[in-house]
Amino acid sequence: EVQLVQSGAEVKQPGQSLRISCKGSGYNFATYWIAWVRQTPGRGLECVGIIYPGDYDTRYSPSFQGQVSISVDKSISTAYLQWPSLRASDTAMYYCARSYSGVSNPYQPDYWGQGTLVTVSP
Amino acid sequence: DIQMTQSPSTLSASVGDRVTITCRASQRISSWLAWYQQKPGKAPKLLIYKASSLESGVPSRFSGSGSGTEFTLTISSLQPDDFATYYCQQYDSFFTFGQGTRLEIK
């Protein structure tokens, strides 16, 4: 059974760093992209970035470039989303999702994690 | 960036109704479009991919059509479990989602 299991909810202060995780199981982790998607009531669903564990190809949305970093540890089938310095505007639900690799781009995300709620407040 | 615009934002309907949701892309995306259903507190669930292909396990009352810039999701006969929010998503260039259509009980 394919599963993506995310780390638990986080409450942080502005300026703190944070790393959340997404562990895949039940499939060949290296051959599917992992996407990180942010959801907020005001902006809806937004793709933060994607990473291909097979060759570490990483792509960011222009809106998030430089604000976060995405990484992966293939040895434990886990992807990460990291902030060096959180802002209140980072408060959101974050989902990871897997996407099969097309010729040069990922296909539609099919399996999603359960979400990690990040709250940034003084 | 490719922008995705859904309409309507909210749709009121009754069990048994046939409903259609529209999604428009700001530029041509061939058939690289997916539809998702999301219920409160849950992750989105894939319904349709490549504009018209039904994901395994999804009831056949869901169907998708379109190509280029205009797409539709149709539910042929609404069931109580279908009241949720629906999103379109393009994957021709990175990923972009529509703003969502909330399907509520009339």
Coordinates of C-alpha atoms in Angstrom, one line a residue:
Chain A
E1 CA 0.0 0.0 0.0
V2 CA 1.4 3.4 -1.0
Q3 CA 1.6 5.8 1.9
L4 CA 3.1 9.2 2.6
V5 CA 3.3 10.0 6.3
Q6 CA 4.1 13.5 7.4
S7 CA 5.6 14.7 10.6
G8 CA 3.3 16.3 13.2
A9 CA 2.0 19.8 13.7
E10 CA 4.4 22.5 14.7
V11 CA 4.1 25.8 16.6
K12 CA 7.0 28.2 16.2
Q13 CA 7.9 31.8 16.7
P14 CA 8.9 34.2 13.9
G15 CA 12.6 33.9 13.1
Q16 CA 12.9 30.3 14.2
S17 CA 13.9 27.5 11.8
L18 CA 11.9 24.4 11.0
R19 CA 12.1 21.2 9.0
I20 CA 9.1 19.0 8.3
S21 CA 9.2 15.6 6.8
C22 CA 7.4 13.2 4.5
K23 CA 8.2 9.5 4.5
G24 CA 7.1 7.4 1.5
S25 CA 6.5 3.6 1.6
G26 CA 4.9 1.0 -0.6
Y27 CA 6.6 2.1 -3.8
N28 CA 10.0 2.9 -5.4
F29 CA 10.6 6.2 -3.7
A30 CA 13.4 7.2 -6.1
T31 CA 11.2 7.1 -9.2
Y32 CA 8.5 9.5 -8.2
W33 CA 8.6 13.2 -7.7
I34 CA 7.7 14.6 -4.3
A35 CA 5.8 17.9 -4.4
W36 CA 5.2 20.2 -1.4
V37 CA 1.9 22.0 -1.5
R38 CA 0.8 24.8 0.8
Q39 CA -2.8 25.5 1.6
T40 CA -4.2 28.6 3.2
P41 CA -7.8 30.0 3.4
G42 CA -6.7 33.1 1.5
R43 CA -4.5 31.7 -1.3
G44 CA -5.8 28.1 -1.6
L45 CA -3.5 25.4 -2.9
E46 CA 0.0 26.5 -4.0
C47 CA 2.9 24.3 -5.1
V48 CA 6.0 25.3 -3.1
G49 CA 8.4 23.1 -5.0
I50 CA 9.2 19.6 -6.2
I51 CA 12.1 17.2 -6.0
Y52 CA 13.0 14.0 -7.9
P53 CA 14.8 11.7 -5.5
G54 CA 16.4 9.8 -8.4
D55 CA 18.7 12.6 -9.4
Y56 CA 17.9 15.3 -6.8
D57 CA 16.4 17.6 -9.5
T58 CA 14.7 20.3 -7.5
R59 CA 12.4 23.0 -8.7
Y60 CA 10.8 25.9 -6.8
S61 CA 7.8 28.1 -7.5
P62 CA 9.1 31.7 -8.0
S63 CA 6.9 32.7 -5.0
F64 CA 8.9 30.4 -2.7
Q65 CA 12.4 30.5 -4.3
G66 CA 14.9 31.6 -1.6
Q67 CA 12.4 31.3 1.2
V68 CA 12.5 27.5 1.7
S69 CA 14.6 24.5 0.7
I70 CA 13.5 21.0 -0.3
S71 CA 15.7 18.0 0.2
V72 CA 15.5 14.3 0.3
D73 CA 17.2 11.3 1.9
K74 CA 16.8 8.3 -0.4
S75 CA 18.2 5.9 2.2
I76 CA 15.2 6.4 4.4
S77 CA 12.6 7.4 1.7
T78 CA 12.0 10.8 3.2
A79 CA 11.6 14.2 1.8
Y80 CA 12.0 17.5 3.7
L81 CA 10.7 21.0 3.5
Q82 CA 12.8 23.5 5.5
W83 CA 12.6 27.1 6.5
P84 CA 15.8 28.9 7.8
S85 CA 13.7 31.7 9.3
L86 CA 9.9 31.5 9.7
R87 CA 7.5 34.4 9.2
A88 CA 3.9 34.6 10.3
S89 CA 2.8 34.4 6.7
D90 CA 4.2 30.8 6.6
T91 CA 1.3 29.7 8.8
A92 CA -0.5 27.1 6.7
M93 CA -1.2 23.4 6.1
Y94 CA 1.6 21.8 4.1
Y95 CA 1.0 18.6 2.1
C96 CA 3.5 16.4 0.4
A97 CA 2.3 14.4 -2.7
R98 CA 4.0 12.0 -5.1
S99 CA 3.9 12.4 -8.9
Y100 CA 5.1 9.9 -11.5
S101 CA 7.9 11.2 -13.7
G102 CA 7.0 12.1 -17.3
V103 CA 9.6 12.6 -20.0
S104 CA 10.7 15.9 -18.5
N105 CA 8.0 17.0 -16.0
P106 CA 6.1 15.3 -13.3
Y107 CA 2.6 14.1 -13.9
Q108 CA -0.5 14.6 -11.7
P109 CA 0.1 14.1 -7.9
D110 CA -1.8 10.9 -7.0
Y111 CA -1.1 10.0 -3.4
W112 CA -0.9 12.7 -0.7
G113 CA 0.3 12.9 2.8
Q114 CA -2.1 13.7 5.7
G115 CA -0.7 17.3 6.0
T116 CA 1.4 19.1 8.5
L117 CA 0.0 22.2 10.1
V118 CA 2.6 24.9 10.7
T119 CA 1.7 27.8 13.0
V120 CA 4.0 30.7 13.3
S121 CA 3.0 33.1 16.1
P122 CA 4.9 35.4 18.6
Chain B
D1 CA 3.1 31.2 -14.6
I2 CA 0.0 29.5 -15.9
Q3 CA -3.1 30.8 -14.1
M4 CA -6.1 28.5 -13.5
T5 CA -9.6 30.0 -13.1
Q6 CA -12.5 27.9 -11.9
S7 CA -16.2 28.7 -12.0
P8 CA -18.4 28.9 -10.2
S9 CA -16.8 29.5 -6.8
T10 CA -19.8 28.0 -5.0
L11 CA -22.5 25.7 -6.4
S12 CA -25.7 24.7 -4.7
A13 CA -27.3 21.5 -5.8
S14 CA -29.4 18.6 -4.7
V15 CA -28.8 14.8 -4.5
G16 CA -29.4 13.4 -8.0
D17 CA -28.6 16.6 -9.8
R18 CA -26.1 16.7 -12.7
V19 CA -23.5 19.4 -12.1
T20 CA -20.6 20.9 -14.1
I21 CA -17.6 22.8 -13.0
T22 CA -15.5 24.7 -15.4
C23 CA -11.7 25.4 -15.4
R24 CA -9.9 27.8 -17.7
A25 CA -6.1 28.0 -18.2
S26 CA -4.4 31.2 -19.0
Q27 CA -2.5 29.4 -21.8
R28 CA -2.7 26.1 -23.7
I29 CA -1.9 23.1 -21.5
S30 CA -2.8 20.3 -23.9
S31 CA -4.6 17.8 -21.7
W32 CA -2.3 18.1 -18.7
L33 CA -5.1 18.7 -16.3
A34 CA -6.3 17.0 -13.1
W35 CA -9.3 17.3 -10.9
Y36 CA -9.3 16.8 -7.1
Q37 CA -12.0 16.5 -4.4
Q38 CA -11.2 17.8 -0.9
K39 CA -13.2 17.4 2.2
P40 CA -12.6 19.4 5.4
G41 CA -9.5 18.3 7.3
K42 CA -8.4 15.9 4.6
A43 CA -5.9 15.9 1.8
P44 CA -7.1 16.4 -1.8
K45 CA -8.1 13.2 -3.6
L46 CA -7.3 12.6 -7.3
L47 CA -10.4 12.1 -9.4
I48 CA -9.5 12.7 -13.0
Y49 CA -6.1 13.0 -14.7
K50 CA -5.1 13.9 -18.3
A51 CA -8.3 15.9 -18.5
S52 CA -10.6 12.9 -19.0
S53 CA -9.0 9.7 -17.5
L54 CA -10.8 8.4 -14.4
E55 CA -8.5 7.5 -11.5
S56 CA -8.8 3.9 -10.3
G57 CA -11.5 3.5 -7.7
V58 CA -13.3 6.7 -8.5
P59 CA -17.1 6.3 -9.3
S60 CA -18.0 6.5 -12.9
R61 CA -20.5 9.4 -12.2
F62 CA -17.4 11.6 -12.3
S63 CA -16.1 12.6 -15.8
G64 CA -13.8 15.2 -17.3
S65 CA -13.5 16.7 -20.7
G66 CA -11.6 19.5 -22.6
S67 CA -8.2 20.3 -23.9
G68 CA -6.2 23.4 -24.6
T69 CA -7.5 26.0 -22.3
E70 CA -11.1 25.0 -21.4
F71 CA -12.0 22.0 -19.2
T72 CA -15.0 20.7 -17.3
L73 CA -15.7 18.3 -14.5
T74 CA -19.2 16.7 -14.5
I75 CA -20.9 14.7 -11.8
S76 CA -23.8 12.9 -13.5
S77 CA -25.9 12.3 -10.4
L78 CA -24.9 13.8 -7.2
Q79 CA -24.6 11.6 -4.2
P80 CA -24.5 12.7 -0.5
D81 CA -20.7 11.9 -0.4
D82 CA -20.0 14.3 -3.2
F83 CA -20.6 17.6 -1.3
A84 CA -17.0 18.9 -1.0
T85 CA -14.6 21.3 -2.6
Y86 CA -13.2 20.6 -6.1
Y87 CA -10.0 21.9 -7.6
C88 CA -8.5 21.7 -11.0
Q89 CA -4.7 21.6 -11.4
Q90 CA -2.5 22.0 -14.5
Y91 CA 0.8 20.1 -14.7
D92 CA 2.0 21.2 -18.2
S93 CA 4.4 23.6 -16.5
F94 CA 5.1 23.1 -12.9
F95 CA 1.8 22.8 -10.9
T96 CA -0.9 25.4 -10.5
F97 CA -4.3 24.9 -8.9
G98 CA -7.6 26.6 -9.5
Q99 CA -9.1 28.5 -6.5
G100 CA -11.7 25.8 -5.9
T101 CA -15.4 25.3 -6.3
R102 CA -17.4 24.6 -3.1
L103 CA -20.3 22.2 -3.8
E104 CA -23.0 22.6 -1.2
I105 CA -26.4 21.1 -0.5
K106 CA -29.3 23.2 -1.8

